[in-house]
């Protein structure tokens, strides 16, 4: 089977600035992207998406009619669009603006002006979500591999599940918080856990500590979080998590980490 390339991607660029749109279009063309459509507003983008589903949406943060947060929430609540890859290009640095974008499931958040290498990695990540590259683990039958995804956000769980699907993992259980995850572990057999940090009832750190001290201590636990507080993340590492990822996790990084974690399981 021939591997997809960046040139196979169909891209929708949403950018109100003609100058910025031309800059991004030029870079995308240099990367090999030729199937590109451009829209200037959130409403125009949603109208476009109602008829066409690109492989990747690249968006600015602010439009005259809405923000990228509102746009992405509209995309994610549409059952026919919730799987669409999304990349943000913005000079916005406020956590209150960036975190909701990450929570909704995005491949990359690039600064403006963006780094060419970061854009390239984002395009590769979009390509990787479109084809399955099964984990290469000799001691495990991938068809039987089961994961428990723990996150209070449905869109985040869907995003992580898509990344897992691209790694060949199809058997996925879900929980909305640490307490629900513990109850699920008591009923269902799983091979590894991927959890968020900030959750109601029981957060990710508390869940990691519980697993490490329980009969499930053999389970590899990965954490995907937008948490930036160093002391909190240090506590999570000490509690026994085997890997920490930003919310903008990509299939390649996830595949490599899972292969390492499960090979040693």
PDB file of N, CA and C in Angstrom, residues 13-28 36 38-40:
ATOM      1  N   UNK A  13      -8.093  26.813   4.645  1.00  0.00           N
ATOM      2  CA  UNK A  13      -7.444  27.884   5.399  1.00  0.00           C
ATOM      3  C   UNK A  13      -8.483  28.963   5.699  1.00  0.00           C
ATOM      4  N   UNK A  14      -8.618  29.312   6.998  1.00  0.00           N
ATOM      5  CA  UNK A  14      -9.563  30.351   7.404  1.00  0.00           C
ATOM      6  C   UNK A  14      -8.748  31.502   7.966  1.00  0.00           C
ATOM      7  N   UNK A  15      -8.651  32.580   7.204  1.00  0.00           N
ATOM      8  CA  UNK A  15      -7.772  33.696   7.559  1.00  0.00           C
ATOM      9  C   UNK A  15      -8.361  35.002   7.022  1.00  0.00           C
ATOM     10  N   UNK A  16      -8.736  35.939   7.897  1.00  0.00           N
ATOM     11  CA  UNK A  16      -9.342  37.193   7.439  1.00  0.00           C
ATOM     12  C   UNK A  16      -8.369  38.139   6.749  1.00  0.00           C
ATOM     13  N   UNK A  17      -7.070  38.010   7.031  1.00  0.00           N
ATOM     14  CA  UNK A  17      -6.079  38.896   6.441  1.00  0.00           C
ATOM     15  C   UNK A  17      -5.599  38.348   5.097  1.00  0.00           C
ATOM     16  N   UNK A  18      -5.767  39.125   4.048  1.00  0.00           N
ATOM     17  CA  UNK A  18      -5.307  38.687   2.725  1.00  0.00           C
ATOM     18  C   UNK A  18      -3.801  38.468   2.707  1.00  0.00           C
ATOM     19  N   UNK A  19      -3.076  39.362   3.369  1.00  0.00           N
ATOM     20  CA  UNK A  19      -1.618  39.243   3.407  1.00  0.00           C
ATOM     21  C   UNK A  19      -1.188  37.968   4.111  1.00  0.00           C
ATOM     22  N   UNK A  20      -1.781  37.706   5.293  1.00  0.00           N
ATOM     23  CA  UNK A  20      -1.430  36.502   6.043  1.00  0.00           C
ATOM     24  C   UNK A  20      -1.847  35.248   5.280  1.00  0.00           C
ATOM     25  N   UNK A  21      -2.988  35.303   4.619  1.00  0.00           N
ATOM     26  CA  UNK A  21      -3.447  34.153   3.841  1.00  0.00           C
ATOM     27  C   UNK A  21      -2.473  33.832   2.718  1.00  0.00           C
ATOM     28  N   UNK A  22      -1.955  34.870   2.056  1.00  0.00           N
ATOM     29  CA  UNK A  22      -0.987  34.653   0.977  1.00  0.00           C
ATOM     30  C   UNK A  22       0.311  34.046   1.503  1.00  0.00           C
ATOM     31  N   UNK A  23       0.743  34.502   2.685  1.00  0.00           N
ATOM     32  CA  UNK A  23       1.971  33.965   3.287  1.00  0.00           C
ATOM     33  C   UNK A  23       1.808  32.481   3.581  1.00  0.00           C
ATOM     34  N   UNK A  24       0.686  32.119   4.221  1.00  0.00           N
ATOM     35  CA  UNK A  24       0.457  30.714   4.579  1.00  0.00           C
ATOM     36  C   UNK A  24       0.259  29.877   3.319  1.00  0.00           C
ATOM     37  N   UNK A  25      -0.446  30.412   2.340  1.00  0.00           N
ATOM     38  CA  UNK A  25      -0.654  29.691   1.087  1.00  0.00           C
ATOM     39  C   UNK A  25       0.673  29.391   0.397  1.00  0.00           C
ATOM     40  N   UNK A  26       1.579  30.358   0.399  1.00  0.00           N
ATOM     41  CA  UNK A  26       2.872  30.159  -0.226  1.00  0.00           C
ATOM     42  C   UNK A  26       3.660  29.052   0.469  1.00  0.00           C
ATOM     43  N   UNK A  27       3.652  29.063   1.801  1.00  0.00           N
ATOM     44  CA  UNK A  27       4.383  28.038   2.555  1.00  0.00           C
ATOM     45  C   UNK A  27       3.758  26.663   2.320  1.00  0.00           C
ATOM     46  N   UNK A  28       2.428  26.591   2.308  1.00  0.00           N
ATOM     47  CA  UNK A  28       1.758  25.322   2.063  1.00  0.00           C
ATOM     48  C   UNK A  28       2.093  24.783   0.671  1.00  0.00           C
ATOM     49  N   UNK A  36      -6.101  23.457  -1.865  1.00  0.00           N
ATOM     50  CA  UNK A  36      -6.309  24.447  -0.809  1.00  0.00           C
ATOM     51  C   UNK A  36      -7.465  25.375  -1.147  1.00  0.00           C
ATOM     52  N   UNK A  38      -9.676  28.785   0.631  1.00  0.00           N
ATOM     53  CA  UNK A  38      -9.493  29.851   1.627  1.00  0.00           C
ATOM     54  C   UNK A  38     -10.832  30.527   1.899  1.00  0.00           C
ATOM     55  N   UNK A  39     -11.129  30.728   3.178  1.00  0.00           N
ATOM     56  CA  UNK A  39     -12.307  31.474   3.602  1.00  0.00           C
ATOM     57  C   UNK A  39     -11.878  32.524   4.618  1.00  0.00           C
ATOM     58  N   UNK A  40     -12.645  33.627   4.711  1.00  0.00           N
ATOM     59  CA  UNK A  40     -12.240  34.756   5.550  1.00  0.00           C
ATOM     60  C   UNK A  40     -12.988  34.844   6.876  1.00  0.00           C
TER      61      UNK A  40
END
